[in-house]
mmCIF file of C-alpha atoms in Angstrom:
data_model
loop_
_atom_site.group_PDB
_atom_site.id
_atom_site.type_symbol
_atom_site.label_atom_id
_atom_site.label_comp_id
_atom_site.label_asym_id
_atom_site.label_seq_id
_atom_site.Cartn_x
_atom_site.Cartn_y
_atom_site.Cartn_z
ATOM 1 C CA SER U 12 13.881 2.736 -6.862
ATOM 2 C CA GLN U 13 16.719 2.096 -4.417
ATOM 3 C CA GLN U 14 15.912 2.530 -0.724
ATOM 4 C CA GLY U 15 19.423 2.157 0.530
ATOM 5 C CA GLU U 16 22.628 3.707 -0.593
ATOM 6 C CA GLU U 17 25.990 2.312 0.452
ATOM 7 C CA ASP U 18 28.976 4.564 0.823
ATOM 8 C CA PRO U 19 31.651 4.444 -0.435
ATOM 9 C CA GLN U 20 30.887 2.730 -3.740
ATOM 10 C CA ALA U 21 34.363 1.228 -3.744
ATOM 11 C CA LEU U 22 37.033 0.780 -1.084
ATOM 12 C CA SER U 23 40.573 -0.538 -1.365
ATOM 13 C CA ILE U 24 42.611 -1.320 1.772
ATOM 14 C CA GLN U 25 45.629 -3.329 2.877
ATOM 15 C CA GLU U 26 45.278 -6.641 4.651
ATOM 16 C CA GLY U 27 45.079 -6.139 8.404
ATOM 17 C CA GLU U 28 43.409 -2.732 8.161
ATOM 18 C CA ASN U 29 39.830 -2.051 9.187
ATOM 19 C CA ALA U 30 37.114 -1.450 6.600
ATOM 20 C CA THR U 31 34.078 0.695 7.281
ATOM 21 C CA MET U 32 31.121 1.010 4.955
ATOM 22 C CA ASN U 33 27.927 2.941 5.470
ATOM 23 C CA CYS U 34 24.320 2.529 4.454
ATOM 24 C CA SER U 35 21.641 5.195 4.369
ATOM 25 C CA TYR U 36 17.961 4.532 3.824
ATOM 26 C CA LYS U 37 14.811 6.560 3.349
ATOM 27 C CA THR U 38 11.886 5.092 5.294
ATOM 28 C CA SER U 39 11.361 3.601 8.738
ATOM 29 C CA ILE U 40 12.390 -0.026 9.013
ATOM 30 C CA ASN U 41 11.716 -3.208 10.963
ATOM 31 C CA ASN U 42 15.273 -4.407 10.564
ATOM 32 C CA LEU U 43 18.382 -4.037 8.452
ATOM 33 C CA GLN U 44 20.586 -6.833 7.182
ATOM 34 C CA TRP U 45 24.083 -6.855 5.753
ATOM 35 C CA TYR U 46 25.143 -9.288 3.042
ATOM 36 C CA ARG U 47 28.367 -10.176 1.246
ATOM 37 C CA GLN U 48 28.521 -11.191 -2.406
ATOM 38 C CA ASN U 49 31.568 -12.672 -4.099
ATOM 39 C CA SER U 50 31.965 -12.141 -7.848
ATOM 40 C CA GLY U 51 28.271 -12.104 -8.767
ATOM 41 C CA ARG U 52 27.436 -15.255 -6.854
ATOM 42 C CA GLY U 53 24.834 -15.685 -4.127
ATOM 43 C CA LEU U 54 24.458 -13.390 -1.150
ATOM 44 C CA VAL U 55 25.912 -14.517 2.162
ATOM 45 C CA HIS U 56 24.010 -13.333 5.215
ATOM 46 C CA LEU U 57 26.276 -11.501 7.659
ATOM 47 C CA ILE U 58 24.126 -9.938 10.352
ATOM 48 C CA LEU U 59 20.611 -8.702 11.104
ATOM 49 C CA ILE U 60 20.023 -5.727 13.370
ATOM 50 C CA ARG U 61 16.519 -4.810 14.489
ATOM 51 C CA SER U 62 15.181 -1.273 14.695
ATOM 52 C CA ASN U 63 15.339 -1.289 18.504
ATOM 53 C CA GLU U 64 19.015 -2.319 18.549
ATOM 54 C CA ARG U 65 21.949 0.062 18.250
ATOM 55 C CA GLU U 66 24.923 -2.265 17.849
ATOM 56 C CA LYS U 67 25.653 -5.920 17.106
ATOM 57 C CA HIS U 68 28.826 -7.932 16.835
ATOM 58 C CA SER U 69 29.637 -11.144 15.025
ATOM 59 C CA GLY U 70 33.261 -12.243 14.974
ATOM 60 C CA ARG U 71 35.232 -9.510 13.173
ATOM 61 C CA LEU U 72 32.043 -7.691 12.192
ATOM 62 C CA ARG U 73 30.470 -4.779 14.042
ATOM 63 C CA VAL U 74 27.227 -3.225 12.865
ATOM 64 C CA THR U 75 25.664 -0.053 14.196
ATOM 65 C CA LEU U 76 22.230 1.359 13.509
ATOM 66 C CA ASP U 77 21.072 4.948 13.987
ATOM 67 C CA THR U 78 17.363 5.112 13.203
ATOM 68 C CA SER U 79 17.244 8.864 13.848
ATOM 69 C CA LYS U 80 19.713 9.387 11.007
ATOM 70 C CA LYS U 81 18.392 6.444 8.986
ATOM 71 C CA SER U 82 21.860 5.013 8.651
ATOM 72 C CA SER U 83 23.906 1.943 9.481
ATOM 73 C CA SER U 84 27.572 1.096 9.341
ATOM 74 C CA LEU U 85 29.460 -2.164 8.916
ATOM 75 C CA LEU U 86 32.977 -2.403 10.329
ATOM 76 C CA ILE U 87 35.226 -5.304 9.370
ATOM 77 C CA THR U 88 38.267 -5.442 11.627
ATOM 78 C CA ALA U 89 41.648 -6.924 10.706
ATOM 79 C CA SER U 90 40.584 -7.461 7.110
ATOM 80 C CA ARG U 91 41.803 -10.393 5.030
ATOM 81 C CA ALA U 92 42.144 -10.938 1.294
ATOM 82 C CA ALA U 93 39.163 -13.302 1.551
ATOM 83 C CA ASP U 94 36.984 -10.344 2.612
ATOM 84 C CA THR U 95 37.250 -8.988 -0.933
ATOM 85 C CA ALA U 96 33.635 -8.827 -2.106
ATOM 86 C CA SER U 97 30.650 -6.533 -2.564
ATOM 87 C CA TYR U 98 28.708 -5.669 0.571
ATOM 88 C CA PHE U 99 25.022 -4.781 0.550
ATOM 89 C CA CYS U 100 22.616 -3.491 3.132
ATOM 90 C CA ALA U 101 18.967 -4.517 2.878
ATOM 91 C CA THR U 102 16.117 -2.861 4.715
ATOM 92 C CA ALA U 103 12.649 -4.133 5.528
ATOM 93 C CA PRO U 104 10.091 -1.319 5.779
ATOM 94 C CA PRO U 105 7.175 -1.969 8.150
ATOM 95 C CA GLY U 106 4.091 -3.440 6.537
ATOM 96 C CA THR U 107 6.010 -5.099 3.706
ATOM 97 C CA TYR U 108 7.691 -8.428 3.261
ATOM 98 C CA LYS U 109 10.339 -7.358 0.790
ATOM 99 C CA TYR U 110 13.917 -6.359 1.384
ATOM 100 C CA ILE U 111 15.175 -3.309 -0.427
ATOM 101 C CA PHE U 112 18.844 -3.339 -1.361
ATOM 102 C CA GLY U 113 21.308 -0.598 -2.030
ATOM 103 C CA THR U 114 23.840 -0.625 -4.852
ATOM 104 C CA GLY U 115 26.601 -2.038 -2.674
ATOM 105 C CA THR U 116 30.167 -1.247 -1.651
ATOM 106 C CA ARG U 117 32.921 -3.052 -3.550
ATOM 107 C CA LEU U 118 35.687 -3.870 -1.080
ATOM 108 C CA LYS U 119 39.130 -4.920 -2.237
ATOM 109 C CA VAL U 120 41.627 -6.136 0.359
ATOM 110 C CA LEU U 121 45.189 -6.180 -0.908
ATOM 111 C CA ALA U 122 47.541 -8.862 0.398
ATOM 112 C CA ASP D 21 21.834 -28.690 7.116
ATOM 113 C CA ALA D 22 21.302 -27.786 3.483
ATOM 114 C CA GLY D 23 21.059 -24.124 2.738
ATOM 115 C CA VAL D 24 18.997 -22.578 -0.044
ATOM 116 C CA THR D 25 19.534 -24.446 -3.302
ATOM 117 C CA GLN D 26 18.744 -23.165 -6.769
ATOM 118 C CA SER D 27 18.746 -24.828 -10.156
ATOM 119 C CA PRO D 28 20.031 -24.547 -12.743
ATOM 120 C CA THR D 29 23.150 -22.455 -12.047
ATOM 121 C CA HIS D 30 23.394 -21.141 -15.590
ATOM 122 C CA LEU D 31 20.912 -20.930 -18.434
ATOM 123 C CA ILE D 32 20.931 -19.522 -21.953
ATOM 124 C CA LYS D 33 17.622 -18.824 -23.655
ATOM 125 C CA THR D 34 16.463 -17.136 -26.840
ATOM 126 C CA ARG D 35 14.234 -14.068 -26.926
ATOM 127 C CA GLY D 36 10.575 -15.017 -26.772
ATOM 128 C CA GLN D 37 11.159 -18.310 -25.003
ATOM 129 C CA GLN D 38 9.945 -19.245 -21.561
ATOM 130 C CA VAL D 39 12.088 -20.267 -18.576
ATOM 131 C CA THR D 40 11.500 -21.940 -15.209
ATOM 132 C CA LEU D 41 13.885 -21.530 -12.302
ATOM 133 C CA ARG D 42 13.701 -23.623 -9.148
ATOM 134 C CA CYS D 43 14.443 -23.049 -5.489
ATOM 135 C CA SER D 44 14.466 -25.228 -2.389
ATOM 136 C CA PRO D 45 14.438 -23.248 0.853
ATOM 137 C CA LYS D 46 16.661 -23.769 3.845
ATOM 138 C CA SER D 47 15.459 -26.529 6.143
ATOM 139 C CA GLY D 48 12.800 -25.190 8.514
ATOM 140 C CA HIS D 49 11.934 -22.202 6.354
ATOM 141 C CA ASP D 50 8.465 -21.737 4.897
ATOM 142 C CA THR D 51 8.772 -18.494 2.928
ATOM 143 C CA VAL D 52 10.455 -17.985 -0.435
ATOM 144 C CA SER D 53 11.263 -14.677 -2.132
ATOM 145 C CA TRP D 54 12.682 -14.096 -5.590
ATOM 146 C CA TYR D 55 15.009 -11.273 -6.608
ATOM 147 C CA GLN D 56 16.516 -10.130 -9.885
ATOM 148 C CA GLN D 57 20.022 -8.691 -9.870
ATOM 149 C CA ALA D 58 21.302 -6.900 -12.947
ATOM 150 C CA LEU D 59 25.040 -6.497 -13.389
ATOM 151 C CA GLY D 60 26.454 -3.874 -11.047
ATOM 152 C CA GLN D 61 23.153 -3.355 -9.228
ATOM 153 C CA GLY D 62 21.588 -4.504 -6.003
ATOM 154 C CA PRO D 63 18.910 -7.211 -6.052
ATOM 155 C CA GLN D 64 15.365 -6.103 -6.904
ATOM 156 C CA PHE D 65 12.380 -7.813 -5.266
ATOM 157 C CA ILE D 66 10.151 -9.771 -7.658
ATOM 158 C CA PHE D 67 7.679 -11.477 -5.299
ATOM 159 C CA GLN D 68 7.323 -13.546 -2.153
ATOM 160 C CA TYR D 69 5.448 -16.788 -1.548
ATOM 161 C CA TYR D 70 4.066 -17.917 1.786
ATOM 162 C CA GLU D 71 1.569 -20.739 2.374
ATOM 163 C CA GLU D 72 1.571 -21.417 -1.373
ATOM 164 C CA GLU D 73 0.285 -17.948 -2.204
ATOM 165 C CA GLU D 74 1.923 -14.817 -3.556
ATOM 166 C CA ARG D 75 2.066 -12.533 -0.543
ATOM 167 C CA GLN D 76 3.693 -9.487 -2.082
ATOM 168 C CA ARG D 77 4.845 -8.465 -5.527
ATOM 169 C CA GLY D 78 7.428 -5.975 -6.682
ATOM 170 C CA ASN D 79 7.368 -3.829 -9.789
ATOM 171 C CA PHE D 80 7.657 -6.615 -12.365
ATOM 172 C CA PRO D 81 5.326 -7.368 -15.288
ATOM 173 C CA ASP D 82 2.912 -10.286 -15.384
ATOM 174 C CA ARG D 83 5.408 -12.170 -17.540
ATOM 175 C CA PHE D 84 6.994 -13.044 -14.208
ATOM 176 C CA SER D 85 4.994 -15.612 -12.297
ATOM 177 C CA GLY D 86 5.676 -18.085 -9.573
ATOM 178 C CA HIS D 87 4.482 -20.994 -7.577
ATOM 179 C CA GLN D 88 5.106 -22.490 -4.172
ATOM 180 C CA PHE D 89 4.611 -26.174 -3.496
ATOM 181 C CA PRO D 90 3.425 -27.875 -0.295
ATOM 182 C CA ASN D 91 7.040 -28.759 0.573
ATOM 183 C CA TYR D 92 7.803 -24.968 0.441
ATOM 184 C CA SER D 93 9.960 -25.208 -2.685
ATOM 185 C CA SER D 94 9.246 -22.647 -5.359
ATOM 186 C CA GLU D 95 9.462 -21.939 -9.057
ATOM 187 C CA LEU D 96 9.911 -18.688 -10.933
ATOM 188 C CA ASN D 97 8.557 -18.611 -14.475
ATOM 189 C CA VAL D 98 9.341 -15.926 -17.011
ATOM 190 C CA ASN D 99 7.439 -15.856 -20.312
ATOM 191 C CA ALA D 100 8.252 -14.088 -23.562
ATOM 192 C CA LEU D 101 11.846 -13.476 -22.558
ATOM 193 C CA LEU D 102 13.453 -10.152 -23.422
ATOM 194 C CA LEU D 103 17.138 -9.331 -23.672
ATOM 195 C CA GLY D 104 16.671 -7.162 -20.572
ATOM 196 C CA ASP D 105 15.693 -10.206 -18.527
ATOM 197 C CA SER D 106 19.327 -11.287 -18.559
ATOM 198 C CA ALA D 107 20.367 -11.197 -14.905
ATOM 199 C CA LEU D 108 21.227 -13.207 -11.826
ATOM 200 C CA TYR D 109 18.031 -14.546 -10.248
ATOM 201 C CA LEU D 110 18.264 -15.078 -6.530
ATOM 202 C CA CYS D 111 16.001 -17.023 -4.238
ATOM 203 C CA ALA D 112 15.805 -16.190 -0.542
ATOM 204 C CA SER D 113 14.162 -18.205 2.183
ATOM 205 C CA SER D 114 12.997 -17.174 5.622
ATOM 206 C CA PHE D 115 10.680 -18.330 8.339
ATOM 207 C CA GLY D 116 7.486 -17.023 9.710
ATOM 208 C CA ARG D 117 4.482 -14.910 9.072
ATOM 209 C CA SER D 118 5.927 -11.598 10.183
ATOM 210 C CA GLY D 119 8.623 -11.265 7.563
ATOM 211 C CA ASN D 120 10.867 -9.694 10.187
ATOM 212 C CA THR D 121 13.448 -12.471 10.161
ATOM 213 C CA GLU D 122 16.745 -13.294 8.559
ATOM 214 C CA ALA D 123 16.621 -14.079 4.858
ATOM 215 C CA PHE D 124 19.132 -16.541 3.442
ATOM 216 C CA PHE D 125 19.990 -16.584 -0.237
ATOM 217 C CA GLY D 126 20.943 -19.295 -2.683
ATOM 218 C CA GLN D 127 23.807 -19.102 -5.169
ATOM 219 C CA GLY D 128 21.528 -17.850 -7.893
ATOM 220 C CA THR D 129 20.720 -18.751 -11.476
ATOM 221 C CA ARG D 130 22.537 -16.769 -14.149
ATOM 222 C CA LEU D 131 20.090 -16.286 -17.031
ATOM 223 C CA THR D 132 21.364 -15.050 -20.364
ATOM 224 C CA VAL D 133 18.845 -14.152 -23.060
ATOM 225 C CA VAL D 134 20.236 -13.990 -26.597
#
């Protein structure tokens, strides 16, 4: 079963706009990671945020984590056509070694 | 610094056959996990290897087996292939005993069962 659910399932924006996607999960977690996947290829690691962190930045990416609401958001600022991809959140429940993925958000950035 | 490498990139097999997929972890990593990703879905955890032993297993039948070698590389074996085994198989590597670290993925092996 899926632990995480990304929202929206699909998002289409113009180049230069910001893109926000959300992830909700069901159990407590050690950490949460965001990944990008282009056209069914491998997953590219974007950022890891631990359960005791509330916000992290990496370049044009900003991730927030609200453990009380069991949710996270990924903001991509000043989007580019090259950001077109599927984005997944993956959570690591305590006491396990596996990451549980959601179904992803398909982002399309129009030039 | 080489990232996670997987081979082969594509593979076509017939129902009932057996397949072996290979993964070399990122330099400095000692843990390898395998995931199956069906079209339009998120990756599903198959199992994880650490110190040459299976540390955790997901909800996959015994037809799925693996191995980790002393150099930390890993193999995924699938026996008696079914049409439903057609998927992208992803290998992820990470470091450390805790499991609470970044996991880096390879480009995957696209398996098609006909």
